Every structure is written in C-alpha cells, then in structure tokens.
mmCIF file of C-alpha atoms and ligand atoms in Angstrom:
data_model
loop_
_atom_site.group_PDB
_atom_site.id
_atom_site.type_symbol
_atom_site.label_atom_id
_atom_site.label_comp_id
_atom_site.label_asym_id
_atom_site.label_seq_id
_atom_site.Cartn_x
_atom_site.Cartn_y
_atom_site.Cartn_z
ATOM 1 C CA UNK W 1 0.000 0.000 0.000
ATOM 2 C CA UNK W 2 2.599 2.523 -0.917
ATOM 3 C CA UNK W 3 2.432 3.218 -4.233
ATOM 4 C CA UNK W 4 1.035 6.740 -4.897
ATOM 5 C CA UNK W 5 0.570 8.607 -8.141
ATOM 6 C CA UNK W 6 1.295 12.909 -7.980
ATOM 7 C CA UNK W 7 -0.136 14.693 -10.542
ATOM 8 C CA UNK W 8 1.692 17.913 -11.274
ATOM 9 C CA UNK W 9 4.880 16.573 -9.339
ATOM 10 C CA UNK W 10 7.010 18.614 -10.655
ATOM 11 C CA UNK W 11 5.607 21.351 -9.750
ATOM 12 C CA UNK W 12 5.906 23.882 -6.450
ATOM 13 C CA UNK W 13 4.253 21.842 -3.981
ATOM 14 C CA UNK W 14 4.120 19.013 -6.015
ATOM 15 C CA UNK W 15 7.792 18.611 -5.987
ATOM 16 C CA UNK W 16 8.284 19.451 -2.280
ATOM 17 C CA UNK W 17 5.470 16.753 -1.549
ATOM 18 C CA UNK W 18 7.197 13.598 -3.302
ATOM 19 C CA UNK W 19 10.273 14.380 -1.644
ATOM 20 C CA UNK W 20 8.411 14.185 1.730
ATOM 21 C CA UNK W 21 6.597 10.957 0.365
ATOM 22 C CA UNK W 22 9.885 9.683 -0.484
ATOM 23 C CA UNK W 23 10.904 10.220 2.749
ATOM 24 C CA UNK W 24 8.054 7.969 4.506
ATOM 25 C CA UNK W 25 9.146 5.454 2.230
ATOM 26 C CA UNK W 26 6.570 5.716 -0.926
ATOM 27 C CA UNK W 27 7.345 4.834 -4.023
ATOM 28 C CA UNK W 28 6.043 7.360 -5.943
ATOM 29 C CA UNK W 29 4.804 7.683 -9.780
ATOM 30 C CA UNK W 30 4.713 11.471 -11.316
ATOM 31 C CA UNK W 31 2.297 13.127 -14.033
ATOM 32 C CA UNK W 32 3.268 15.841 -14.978
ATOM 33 C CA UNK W 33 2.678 17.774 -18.505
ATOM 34 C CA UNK W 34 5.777 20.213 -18.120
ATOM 35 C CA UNK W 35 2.760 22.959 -18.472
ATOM 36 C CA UNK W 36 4.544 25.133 -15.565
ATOM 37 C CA UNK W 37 7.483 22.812 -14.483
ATOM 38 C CA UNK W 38 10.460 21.569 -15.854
ATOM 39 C CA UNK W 39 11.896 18.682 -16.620
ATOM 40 C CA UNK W 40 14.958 19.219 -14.286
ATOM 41 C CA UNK W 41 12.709 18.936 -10.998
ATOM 42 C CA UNK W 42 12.782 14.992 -11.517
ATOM 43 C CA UNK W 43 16.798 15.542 -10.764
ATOM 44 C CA UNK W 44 16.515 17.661 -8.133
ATOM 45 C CA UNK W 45 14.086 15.450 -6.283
ATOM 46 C CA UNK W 46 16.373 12.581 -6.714
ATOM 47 C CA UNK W 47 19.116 14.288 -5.800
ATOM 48 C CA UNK W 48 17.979 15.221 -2.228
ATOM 49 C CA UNK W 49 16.173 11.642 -1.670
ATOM 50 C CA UNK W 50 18.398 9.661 -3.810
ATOM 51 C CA UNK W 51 15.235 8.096 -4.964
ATOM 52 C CA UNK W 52 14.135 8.357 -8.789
ATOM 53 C CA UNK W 53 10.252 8.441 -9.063
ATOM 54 C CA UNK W 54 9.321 7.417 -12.120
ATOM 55 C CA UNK W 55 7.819 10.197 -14.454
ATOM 56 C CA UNK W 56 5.621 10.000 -17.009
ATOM 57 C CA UNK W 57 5.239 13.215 -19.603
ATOM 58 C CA UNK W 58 1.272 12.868 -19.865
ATOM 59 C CA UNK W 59 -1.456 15.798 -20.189
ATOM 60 C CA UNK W 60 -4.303 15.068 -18.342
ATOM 61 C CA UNK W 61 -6.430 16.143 -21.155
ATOM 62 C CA UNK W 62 -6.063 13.503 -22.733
ATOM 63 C CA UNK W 63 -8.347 10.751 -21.815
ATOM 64 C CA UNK W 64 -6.732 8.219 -24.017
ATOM 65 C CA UNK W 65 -3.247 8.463 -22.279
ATOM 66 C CA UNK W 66 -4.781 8.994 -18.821
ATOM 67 C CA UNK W 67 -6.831 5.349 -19.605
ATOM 68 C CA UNK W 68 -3.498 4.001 -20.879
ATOM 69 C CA UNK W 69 -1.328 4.949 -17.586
ATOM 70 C CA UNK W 70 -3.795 3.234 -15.293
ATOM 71 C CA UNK W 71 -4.071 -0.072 -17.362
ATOM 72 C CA UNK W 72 -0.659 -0.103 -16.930
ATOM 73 C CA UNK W 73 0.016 1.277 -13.547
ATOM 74 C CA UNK W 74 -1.299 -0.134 -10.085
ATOM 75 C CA UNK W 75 -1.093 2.854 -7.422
ATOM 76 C CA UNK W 76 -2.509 2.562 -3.777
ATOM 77 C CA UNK W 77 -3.607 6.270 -3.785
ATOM 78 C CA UNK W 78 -3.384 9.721 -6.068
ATOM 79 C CA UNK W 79 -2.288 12.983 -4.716
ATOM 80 C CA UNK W 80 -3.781 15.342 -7.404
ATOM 81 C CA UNK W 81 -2.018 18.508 -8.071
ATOM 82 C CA UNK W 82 -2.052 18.978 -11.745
ATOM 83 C CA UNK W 83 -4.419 22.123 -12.235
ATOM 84 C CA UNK W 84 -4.028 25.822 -13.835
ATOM 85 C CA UNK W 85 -3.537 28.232 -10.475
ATOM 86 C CA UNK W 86 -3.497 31.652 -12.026
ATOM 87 C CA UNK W 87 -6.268 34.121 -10.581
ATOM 88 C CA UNK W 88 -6.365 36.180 -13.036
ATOM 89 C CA UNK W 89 -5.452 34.051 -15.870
ATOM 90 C CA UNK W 90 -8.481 32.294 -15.529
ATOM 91 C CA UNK W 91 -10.910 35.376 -15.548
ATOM 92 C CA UNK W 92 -9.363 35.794 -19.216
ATOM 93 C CA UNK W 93 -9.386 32.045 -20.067
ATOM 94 C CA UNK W 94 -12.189 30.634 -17.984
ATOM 95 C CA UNK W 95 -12.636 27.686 -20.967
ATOM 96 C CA UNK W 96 -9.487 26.477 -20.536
ATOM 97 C CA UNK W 97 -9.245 26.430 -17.150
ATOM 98 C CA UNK W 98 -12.214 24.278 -16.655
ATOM 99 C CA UNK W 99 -11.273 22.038 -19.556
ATOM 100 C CA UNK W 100 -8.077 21.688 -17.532
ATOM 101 C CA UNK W 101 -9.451 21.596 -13.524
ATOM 102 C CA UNK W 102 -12.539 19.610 -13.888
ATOM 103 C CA UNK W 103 -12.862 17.863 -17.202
ATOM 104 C CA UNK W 104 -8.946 16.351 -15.981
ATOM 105 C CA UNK W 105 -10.464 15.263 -12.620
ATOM 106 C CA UNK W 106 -13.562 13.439 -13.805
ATOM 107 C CA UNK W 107 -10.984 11.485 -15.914
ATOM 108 C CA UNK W 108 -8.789 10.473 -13.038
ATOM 109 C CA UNK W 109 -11.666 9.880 -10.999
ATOM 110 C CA UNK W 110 -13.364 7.534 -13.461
ATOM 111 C CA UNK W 111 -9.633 5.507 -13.967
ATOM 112 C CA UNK W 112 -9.589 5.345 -9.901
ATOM 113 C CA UNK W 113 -13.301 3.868 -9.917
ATOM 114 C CA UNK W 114 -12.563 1.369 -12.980
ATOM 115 C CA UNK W 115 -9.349 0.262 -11.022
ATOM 116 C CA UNK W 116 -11.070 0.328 -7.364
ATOM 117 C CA UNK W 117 -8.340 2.796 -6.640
ATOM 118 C CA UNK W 118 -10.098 4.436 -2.873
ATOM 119 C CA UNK W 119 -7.667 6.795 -1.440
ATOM 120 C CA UNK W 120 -7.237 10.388 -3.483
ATOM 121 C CA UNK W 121 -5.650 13.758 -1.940
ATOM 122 C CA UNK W 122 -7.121 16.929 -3.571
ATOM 123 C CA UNK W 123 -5.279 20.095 -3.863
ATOM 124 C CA UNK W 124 -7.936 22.670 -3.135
ATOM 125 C CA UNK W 125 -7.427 26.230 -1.512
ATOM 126 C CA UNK W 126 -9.037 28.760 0.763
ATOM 127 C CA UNK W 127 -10.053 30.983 -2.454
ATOM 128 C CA UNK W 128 -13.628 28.752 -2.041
ATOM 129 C CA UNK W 129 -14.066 31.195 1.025
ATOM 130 C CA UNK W 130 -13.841 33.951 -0.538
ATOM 131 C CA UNK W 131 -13.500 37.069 1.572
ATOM 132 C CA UNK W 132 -14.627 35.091 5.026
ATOM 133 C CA UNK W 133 -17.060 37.002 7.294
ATOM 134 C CA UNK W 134 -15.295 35.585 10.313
ATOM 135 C CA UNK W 135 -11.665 35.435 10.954
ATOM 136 C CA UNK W 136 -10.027 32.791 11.513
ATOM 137 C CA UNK W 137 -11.647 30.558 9.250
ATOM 138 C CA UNK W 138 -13.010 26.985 9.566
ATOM 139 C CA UNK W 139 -14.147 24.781 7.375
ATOM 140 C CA UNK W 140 -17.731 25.216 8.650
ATOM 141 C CA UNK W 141 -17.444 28.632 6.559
ATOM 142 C CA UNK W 142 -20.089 29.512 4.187
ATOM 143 C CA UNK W 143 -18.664 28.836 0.347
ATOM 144 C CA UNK W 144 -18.762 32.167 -1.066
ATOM 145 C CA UNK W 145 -19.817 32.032 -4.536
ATOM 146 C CA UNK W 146 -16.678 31.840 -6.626
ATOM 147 C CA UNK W 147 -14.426 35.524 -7.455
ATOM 148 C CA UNK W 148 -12.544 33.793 -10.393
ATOM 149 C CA UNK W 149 -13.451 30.864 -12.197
ATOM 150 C CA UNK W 150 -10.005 29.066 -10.817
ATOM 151 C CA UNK W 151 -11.384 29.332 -7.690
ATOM 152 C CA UNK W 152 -15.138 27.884 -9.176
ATOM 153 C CA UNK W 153 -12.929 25.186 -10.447
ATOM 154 C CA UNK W 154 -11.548 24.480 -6.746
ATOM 155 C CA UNK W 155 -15.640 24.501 -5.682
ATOM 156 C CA UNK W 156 -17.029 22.723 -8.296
ATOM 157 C CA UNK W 157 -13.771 19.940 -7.888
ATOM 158 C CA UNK W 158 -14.822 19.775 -4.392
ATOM 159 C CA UNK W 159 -18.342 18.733 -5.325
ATOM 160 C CA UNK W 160 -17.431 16.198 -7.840
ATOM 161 C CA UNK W 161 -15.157 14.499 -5.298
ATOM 162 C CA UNK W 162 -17.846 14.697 -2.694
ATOM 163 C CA UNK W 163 -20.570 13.045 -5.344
ATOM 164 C CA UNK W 164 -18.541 10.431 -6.443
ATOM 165 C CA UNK W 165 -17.507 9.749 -2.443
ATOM 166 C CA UNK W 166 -21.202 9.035 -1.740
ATOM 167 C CA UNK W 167 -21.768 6.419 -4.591
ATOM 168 C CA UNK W 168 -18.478 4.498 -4.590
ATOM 169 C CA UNK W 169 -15.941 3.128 -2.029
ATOM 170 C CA UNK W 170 -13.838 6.138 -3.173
ATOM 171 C CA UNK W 171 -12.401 7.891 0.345
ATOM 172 C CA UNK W 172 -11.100 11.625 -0.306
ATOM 173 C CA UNK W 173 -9.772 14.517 1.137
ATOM 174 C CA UNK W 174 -9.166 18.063 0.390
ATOM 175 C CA UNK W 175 -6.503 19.944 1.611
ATOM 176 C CA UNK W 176 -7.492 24.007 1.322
ATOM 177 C CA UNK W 177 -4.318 25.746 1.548
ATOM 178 C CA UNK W 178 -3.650 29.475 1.981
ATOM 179 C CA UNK W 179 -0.601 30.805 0.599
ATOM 180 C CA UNK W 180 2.070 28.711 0.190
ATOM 181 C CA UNK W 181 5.694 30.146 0.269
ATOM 182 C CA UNK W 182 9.358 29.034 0.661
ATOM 183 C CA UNK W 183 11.396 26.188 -0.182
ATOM 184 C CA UNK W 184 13.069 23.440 0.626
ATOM 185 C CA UNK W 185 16.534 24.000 2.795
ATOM 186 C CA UNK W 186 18.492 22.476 0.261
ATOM 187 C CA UNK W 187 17.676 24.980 -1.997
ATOM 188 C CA UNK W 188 17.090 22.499 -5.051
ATOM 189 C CA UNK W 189 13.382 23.212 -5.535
ATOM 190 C CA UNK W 190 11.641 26.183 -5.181
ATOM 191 C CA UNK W 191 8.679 28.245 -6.914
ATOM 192 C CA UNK W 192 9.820 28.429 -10.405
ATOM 193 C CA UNK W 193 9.349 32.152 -11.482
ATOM 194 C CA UNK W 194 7.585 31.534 -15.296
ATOM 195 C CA UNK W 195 6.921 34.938 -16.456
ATOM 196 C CA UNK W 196 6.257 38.078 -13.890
ATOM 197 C CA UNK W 197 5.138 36.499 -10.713
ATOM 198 C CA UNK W 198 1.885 37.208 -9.660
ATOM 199 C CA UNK W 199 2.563 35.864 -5.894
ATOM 200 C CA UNK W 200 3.740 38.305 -3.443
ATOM 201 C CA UNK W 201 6.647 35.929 -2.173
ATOM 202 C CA UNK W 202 8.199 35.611 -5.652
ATOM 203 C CA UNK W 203 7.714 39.251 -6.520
ATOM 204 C CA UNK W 204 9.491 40.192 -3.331
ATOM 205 C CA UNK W 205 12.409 37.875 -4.040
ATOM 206 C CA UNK W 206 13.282 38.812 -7.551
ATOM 207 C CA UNK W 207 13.340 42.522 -6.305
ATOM 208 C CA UNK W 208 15.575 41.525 -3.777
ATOM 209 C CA UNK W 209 17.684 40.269 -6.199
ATOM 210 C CA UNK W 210 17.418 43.064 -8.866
ATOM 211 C CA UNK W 211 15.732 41.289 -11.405
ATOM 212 C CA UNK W 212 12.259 43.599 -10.766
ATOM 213 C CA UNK W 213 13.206 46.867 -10.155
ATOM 214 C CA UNK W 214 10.544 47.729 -7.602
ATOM 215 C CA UNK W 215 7.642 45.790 -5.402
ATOM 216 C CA UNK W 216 4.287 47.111 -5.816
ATOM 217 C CA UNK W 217 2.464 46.512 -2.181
ATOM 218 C CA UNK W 218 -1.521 46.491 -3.964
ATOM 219 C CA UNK W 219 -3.177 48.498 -1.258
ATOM 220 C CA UNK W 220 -2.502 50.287 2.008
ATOM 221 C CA UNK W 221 -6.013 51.349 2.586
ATOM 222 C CA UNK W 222 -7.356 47.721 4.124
ATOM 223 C CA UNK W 223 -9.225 47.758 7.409
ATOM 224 C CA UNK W 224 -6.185 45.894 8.522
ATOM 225 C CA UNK W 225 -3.130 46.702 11.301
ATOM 226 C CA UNK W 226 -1.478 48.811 8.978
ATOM 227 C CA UNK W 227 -3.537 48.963 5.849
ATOM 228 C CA UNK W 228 -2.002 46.254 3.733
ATOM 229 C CA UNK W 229 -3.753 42.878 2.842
ATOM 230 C CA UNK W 230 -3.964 40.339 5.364
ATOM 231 C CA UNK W 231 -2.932 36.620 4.153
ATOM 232 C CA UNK W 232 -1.870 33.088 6.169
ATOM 233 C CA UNK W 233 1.581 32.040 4.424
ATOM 234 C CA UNK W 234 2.485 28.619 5.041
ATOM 235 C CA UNK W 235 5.846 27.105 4.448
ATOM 236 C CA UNK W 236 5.468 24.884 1.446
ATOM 237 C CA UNK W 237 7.160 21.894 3.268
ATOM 238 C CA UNK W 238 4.798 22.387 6.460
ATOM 239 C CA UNK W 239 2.315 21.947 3.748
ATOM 240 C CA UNK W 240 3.810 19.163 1.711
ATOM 241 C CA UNK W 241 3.944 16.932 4.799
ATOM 242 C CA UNK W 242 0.459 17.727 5.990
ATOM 243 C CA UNK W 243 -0.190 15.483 2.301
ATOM 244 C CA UNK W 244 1.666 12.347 3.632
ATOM 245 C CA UNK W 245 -0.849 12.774 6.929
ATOM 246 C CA UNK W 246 -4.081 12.961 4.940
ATOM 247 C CA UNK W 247 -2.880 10.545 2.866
ATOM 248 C CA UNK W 248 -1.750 7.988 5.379
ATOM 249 C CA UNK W 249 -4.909 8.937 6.914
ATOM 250 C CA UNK W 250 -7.451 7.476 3.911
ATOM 251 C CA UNK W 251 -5.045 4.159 3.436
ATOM 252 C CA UNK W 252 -5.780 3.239 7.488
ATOM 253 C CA UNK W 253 -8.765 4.050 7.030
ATOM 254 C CA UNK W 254 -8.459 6.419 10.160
ATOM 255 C CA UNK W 255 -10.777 9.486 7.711
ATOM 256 C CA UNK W 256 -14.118 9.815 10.119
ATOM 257 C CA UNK W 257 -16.179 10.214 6.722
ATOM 258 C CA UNK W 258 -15.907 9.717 2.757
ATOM 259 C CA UNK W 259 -15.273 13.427 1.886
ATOM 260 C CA UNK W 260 -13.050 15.140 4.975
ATOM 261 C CA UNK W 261 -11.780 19.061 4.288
ATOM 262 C CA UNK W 262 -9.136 20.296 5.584
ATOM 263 C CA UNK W 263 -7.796 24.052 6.218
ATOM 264 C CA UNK W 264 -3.759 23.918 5.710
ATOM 265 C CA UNK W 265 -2.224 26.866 6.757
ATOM 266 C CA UNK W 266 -0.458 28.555 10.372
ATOM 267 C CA UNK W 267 -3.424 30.315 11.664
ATOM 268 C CA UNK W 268 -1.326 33.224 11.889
ATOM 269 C CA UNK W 269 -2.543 36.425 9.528
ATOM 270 C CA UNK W 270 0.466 38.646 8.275
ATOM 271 C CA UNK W 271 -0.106 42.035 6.669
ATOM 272 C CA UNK W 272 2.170 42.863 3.234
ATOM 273 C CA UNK W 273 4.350 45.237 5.217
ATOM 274 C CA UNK W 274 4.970 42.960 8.140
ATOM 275 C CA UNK W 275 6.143 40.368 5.220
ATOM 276 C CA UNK W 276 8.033 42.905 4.071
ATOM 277 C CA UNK W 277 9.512 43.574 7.104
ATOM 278 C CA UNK W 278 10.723 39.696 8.089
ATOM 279 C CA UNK W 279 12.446 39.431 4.836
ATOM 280 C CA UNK W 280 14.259 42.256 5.192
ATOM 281 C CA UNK W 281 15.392 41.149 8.437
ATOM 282 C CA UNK W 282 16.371 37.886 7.539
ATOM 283 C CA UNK W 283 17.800 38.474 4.313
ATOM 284 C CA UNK W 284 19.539 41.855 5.595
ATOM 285 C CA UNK W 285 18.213 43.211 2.154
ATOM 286 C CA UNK W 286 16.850 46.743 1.837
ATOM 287 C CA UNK W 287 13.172 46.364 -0.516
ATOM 288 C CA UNK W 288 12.609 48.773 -2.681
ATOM 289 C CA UNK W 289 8.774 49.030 -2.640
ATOM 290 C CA UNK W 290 5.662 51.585 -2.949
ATOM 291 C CA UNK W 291 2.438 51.650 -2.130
ATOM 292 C CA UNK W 292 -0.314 51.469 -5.011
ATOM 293 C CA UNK W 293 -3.741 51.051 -5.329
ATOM 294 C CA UNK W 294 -5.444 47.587 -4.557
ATOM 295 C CA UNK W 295 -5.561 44.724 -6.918
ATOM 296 C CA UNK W 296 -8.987 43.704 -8.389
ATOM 297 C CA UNK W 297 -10.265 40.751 -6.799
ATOM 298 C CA UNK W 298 -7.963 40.717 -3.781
ATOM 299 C CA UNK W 299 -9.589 40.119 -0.164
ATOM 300 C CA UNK W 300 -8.753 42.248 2.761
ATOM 301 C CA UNK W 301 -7.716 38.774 5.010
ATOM 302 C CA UNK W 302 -7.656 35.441 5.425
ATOM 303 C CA UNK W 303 -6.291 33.519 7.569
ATOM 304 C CA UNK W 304 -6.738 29.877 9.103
ATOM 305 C CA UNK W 305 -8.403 28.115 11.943
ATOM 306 C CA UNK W 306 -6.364 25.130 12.104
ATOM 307 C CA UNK W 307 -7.872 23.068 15.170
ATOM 308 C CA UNK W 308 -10.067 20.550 12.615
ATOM 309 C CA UNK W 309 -6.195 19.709 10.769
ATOM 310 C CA UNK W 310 -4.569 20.079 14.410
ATOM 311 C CA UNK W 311 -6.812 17.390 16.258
ATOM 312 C CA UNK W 312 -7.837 15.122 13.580
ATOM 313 C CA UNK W 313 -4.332 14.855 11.692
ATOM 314 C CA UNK W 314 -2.576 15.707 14.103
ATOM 315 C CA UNK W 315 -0.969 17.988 12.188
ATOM 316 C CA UNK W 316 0.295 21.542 12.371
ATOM 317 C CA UNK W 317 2.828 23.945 10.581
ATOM 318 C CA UNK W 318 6.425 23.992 12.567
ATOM 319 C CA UNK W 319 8.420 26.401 10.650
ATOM 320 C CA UNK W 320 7.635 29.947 10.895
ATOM 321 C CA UNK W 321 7.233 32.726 8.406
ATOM 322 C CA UNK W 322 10.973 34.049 9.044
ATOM 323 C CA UNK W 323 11.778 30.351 8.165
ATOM 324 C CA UNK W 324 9.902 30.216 4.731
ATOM 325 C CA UNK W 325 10.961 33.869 3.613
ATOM 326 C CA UNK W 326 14.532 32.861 4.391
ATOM 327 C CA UNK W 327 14.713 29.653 2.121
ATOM 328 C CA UNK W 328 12.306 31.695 -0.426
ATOM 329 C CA UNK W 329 15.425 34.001 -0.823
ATOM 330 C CA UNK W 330 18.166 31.309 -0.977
ATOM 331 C CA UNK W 331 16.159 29.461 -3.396
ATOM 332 C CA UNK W 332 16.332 32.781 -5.551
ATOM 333 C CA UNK W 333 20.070 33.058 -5.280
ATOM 334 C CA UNK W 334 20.146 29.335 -6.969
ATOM 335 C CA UNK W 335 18.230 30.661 -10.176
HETATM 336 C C1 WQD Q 401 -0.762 37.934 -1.464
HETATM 337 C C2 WQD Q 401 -0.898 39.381 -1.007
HETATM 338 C C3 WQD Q 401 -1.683 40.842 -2.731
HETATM 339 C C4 WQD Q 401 1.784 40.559 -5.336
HETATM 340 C C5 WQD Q 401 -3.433 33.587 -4.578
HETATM 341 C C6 WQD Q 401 -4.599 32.764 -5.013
HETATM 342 C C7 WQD Q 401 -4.759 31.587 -4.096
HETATM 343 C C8 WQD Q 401 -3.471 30.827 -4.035
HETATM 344 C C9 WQD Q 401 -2.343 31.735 -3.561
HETATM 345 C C10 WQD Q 401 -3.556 29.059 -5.622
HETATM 346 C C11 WQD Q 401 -2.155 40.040 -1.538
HETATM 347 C C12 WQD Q 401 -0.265 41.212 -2.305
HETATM 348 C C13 WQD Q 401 0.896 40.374 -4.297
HETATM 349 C C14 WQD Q 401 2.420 41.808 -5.507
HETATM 350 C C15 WQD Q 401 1.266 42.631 -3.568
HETATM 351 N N1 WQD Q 401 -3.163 30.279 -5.294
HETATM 352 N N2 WQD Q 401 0.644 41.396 -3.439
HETATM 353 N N3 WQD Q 401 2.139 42.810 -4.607
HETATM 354 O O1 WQD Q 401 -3.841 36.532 -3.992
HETATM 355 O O2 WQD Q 401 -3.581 35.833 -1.543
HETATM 356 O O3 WQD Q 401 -3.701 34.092 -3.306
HETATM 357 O O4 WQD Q 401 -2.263 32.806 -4.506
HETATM 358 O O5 WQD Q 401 -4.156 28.278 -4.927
HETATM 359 O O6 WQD Q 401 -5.771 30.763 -4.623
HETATM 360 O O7 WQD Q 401 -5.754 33.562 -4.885
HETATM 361 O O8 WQD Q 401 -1.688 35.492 -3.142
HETATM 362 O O9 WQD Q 401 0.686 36.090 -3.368
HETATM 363 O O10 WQD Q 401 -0.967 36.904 -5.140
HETATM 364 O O11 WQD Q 401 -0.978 37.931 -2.880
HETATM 365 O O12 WQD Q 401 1.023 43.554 -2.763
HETATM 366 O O13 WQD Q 401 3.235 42.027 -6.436
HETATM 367 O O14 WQD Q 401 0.190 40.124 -1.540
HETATM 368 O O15 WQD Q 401 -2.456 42.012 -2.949
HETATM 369 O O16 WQD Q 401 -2.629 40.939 -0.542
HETATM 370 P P1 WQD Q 401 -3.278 35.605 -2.984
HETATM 371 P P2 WQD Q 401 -0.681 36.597 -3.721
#
C-alpha cells in the first residue's frame, strides 16, 4: 500500500510533496505535462532523496493516455495537483481552465473507480471562502460564490469528489491551503518564477535580487493593522507533509467520513508590510517598494483556523514565516 501517483509533481508543492513521500518510504509515480514545471525537478528530487520516481510526460487532457497509464500502472492512492492556479489568468481564459481543472479530474476519478483505486488527496485552496465574514476561518465557513473561475474550479472539484464519495468506495480529502511560500533548505526546488510572478513571495524575491526593479504593495487602505492585505503564508514543506498525513490517513482508514476538508495553513494572519519587514530582516536586504492602489479581486484577510487539521491529523505547521521567507530568498540566489 505505498504506491502513490502525484499529478503535477514537478511542480511547487508538487515537488516538495514527493520528496516528503519519499521520505516515509513511498514509491512514488509522477504526471506531470511540463505545463509550468520543468523537466529538471525529476533531478533535483532525486538528488535530495536519492530516490528516482518514475515520471511520465502525460497531459491530463487527454483521456486516451490517462486510460493508458492506469491499465498499466497499479497505485494505492493519487495525490492530485495537476491544475491551472493563475487568478487572473483564468478570468481571461475561464474555458481552458475548466477544460483543464474539472474535465482532468472526472478522468482520473473515473480511472480510480474502474481500477477500485479508494484513497485520493485533492489540492484545493481557501479561495472557495472567498472574503470570510469571520476570521479565523473553519471549514464550517459559508462557500462564497466563486471571485474567479479558478477558484469555481476548486468549488465545483470539491463537489465532484464529494458526489462520487457518496456512490463508490472512493475515500477523499481536500486539503485548502492558503498561501504557500518558501522552499526546501536544500535549496534544489523552489517556486519556479515563469513569467512576472503574480505571488507576493516571488515578486518580493526577484526585487531583492534586482531582477524587478521595484515591489508594488496592492493596497494600504485595508481595514487591517497597517492597511495592507492580510494573508496566512504557510511554508510549502509544512504543507507538503500535511499530504503524507491525509494521505496515510485514507489508506488506514483512520478518515471519520468519505469526503473530509481540511484548512492547511499557520493560523497566523500577516499584513504585506509585516512580510516585508521579516524578509528584510532575515535576508539583511533593503526592498525597494511603494504603495499602489489595490488589486482587483484581492480580499482584505484570510487567515486559518487550524484546530479541525490540528486534532484530527494531528498535524500543524512547525516552521515559521521568518523560516519560509529565508529559504524563499536562498532558493532565488540558486536561479
Ligand atoms: C498575497 C498578497 C496581494 C503581489 C493567490 C490565489 C490563491 C493561491 C495563492 C492558488 C495580496 C499582495 C501580491 C504583488 C502585492 N493560489 N501582493 N504585490 O492573492 O492571496 O492568493 O495565490 O491556490 O488561490 O488567490 O496570493 O501572493 O498573489 O498575494 O502587494 O506584487 O500580496 O495584494 O494581498 P493571494 P498573492
């Protein structure tokens, strides 16, 4: 029972979760279309685990290939990151982004129910809350309707999981992150910068390092502690190991129902400017930032209530946000 497929392993916290599956022991099978990854990931993981996983260069788009893999594959469990993330991307290219989010998951799903394959991990993310109307958030909070049709894709994948929990043997859980950051200490994987970030934590490191000449901080007029957005920034191997829980989890059948949520983050909130600040102090780099108007579609906070993913995985993040903006920056000096 330890064979687990990762869809979109290459990627930023797809990556950072093999090598923590790897760790436990898992032998571990990657799809990954190279869409925003690259190929030298595989090496990098292998390097730090000294552990290959085997890779396979499929889009899963294509229902034919995705068919073919599991005729040919036996895995214990699927860890499903493979999906477009871009906010704003998908207000432009909503089409493409569901082709890509859901019409890819009701594929895998109907390969894991043809191959009685009952334990799946699903990347979903605290954009279903929307701007919550209490902080800190639990998972009891109301679904706002979706801001961006990524995060209607994160919903709606929700609901398909949940549907397909209550008519099969199929045992699931989602994972809703809030903002993932860092890297791993080794400094061999990272968030790969593809074009102008749209993150904060990228933006802020490639200014650091003189590749953007200047940070923009979107807003300083929030009901917040100093005006400036509110978010919960989680180290992304704090989050890659709360994966091997949930996981773990479904294949001991510890998971109290079919269709468990999860919130994944510290439960701390941080403002921009208080980001700003830690990296500065543990980088000893001077930011060169201003202050501009909001962005469209950005919430004022959000942060976690993380008792549900405390008490019932037993899990909660360890490494601070000092820690992640730290190996954010060394990360950048490898690029
Ligand atoms: C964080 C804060 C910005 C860039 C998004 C998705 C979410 C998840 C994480 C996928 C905000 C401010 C940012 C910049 C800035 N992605 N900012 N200047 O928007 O909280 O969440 O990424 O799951 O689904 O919605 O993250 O890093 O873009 O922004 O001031 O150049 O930093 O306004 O307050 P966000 P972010």
């Amino acid at each position: 029972m330890n064979k687990v497929l990762v869809t979109g392993g290459l990627g930023f916290i797809g990556s950072h979760t093999v090598v923590e599956l790897q760790n436990e022991g898992f032998e571990v099978l990657i799809i990954d279309n190279l869409s925003n990854s690259t190929i030298d990931v595989l090496d990098k993981i292998t390097s730090i685990t000294n552990k290959k996983p085997s890779y396979f260069n499929i889009d899963l788009k294509n229902k034919a290939d995705v068919q073919h893999f599991f005729k040919e594959n036996k895995v214990d469990g699927v860890i499903h990151f493979a999906a477009s993330k871009a906010v704003g991307e998908s207000v432009e290219k909503p089409l493409e982004y569901y082709e890509n989010n859901i019409g890819t998951l009701v594929y895998l799903l109907q390969e894991m129910k043809a191959y009685k394959i009952t334990n799946f991990i699903f990347s979903s993310s605290c954009t279903v809350y929307g701007q919550a109307d209490e902080l800190p958030i639990t998972e009891s909070a109301p679904i706002k309707p979706a801001e961006s049709p990524y995060g209607n894709t994160k919903q709606i994948g929700e609901e398909i999981i949940k549907d397909v929990t209550n008519i099969s043997n199929l045992k699931a859980i989602a994972l809703r992150y809030f903002n993932p950051i860092g890297a791993h200490e080794s400094a061999k994987i990272g968030e790969l910068p593809i074009g102008v970030p749209q993150n904060l934590i990228p933006y802020v490191a490639q200014t650091a390092a003189g590749i953007r000449k200047e940070l923009s901080v979107f807003g300083s007029d929030y009901p917040t502690i100093d005006g400036t957005a509110v978010r919960d920034y989680i180290h992304v191997v704090d989050l890659a190991k709360a994966h091997i829980i949930a996981l773990s989890r479904l294949i001991h059948n510890k998971n109290k129902t079919a269709f468990e949520v999860f919130n994944i983050g510290t439960g701390k909130g941080n403002s921009v400017l208080e980001v700003i600040k830690s990296f500065e102090k543990v980088t000893g780099k001077k930011l060169n930032y201003k202050l501009v108007d909001r962005r469209e579609g950005d919430i004022t906070a959000a942060y976690a209530d993380t008792a549900v993913a405390n008490k019932e995985l037993g899990w909660s993040s360890k490494l601070t946000l000092d820690d992640a903006l730290l190996s954010a920056w060394k990360w950048q000096q490898t690029l």
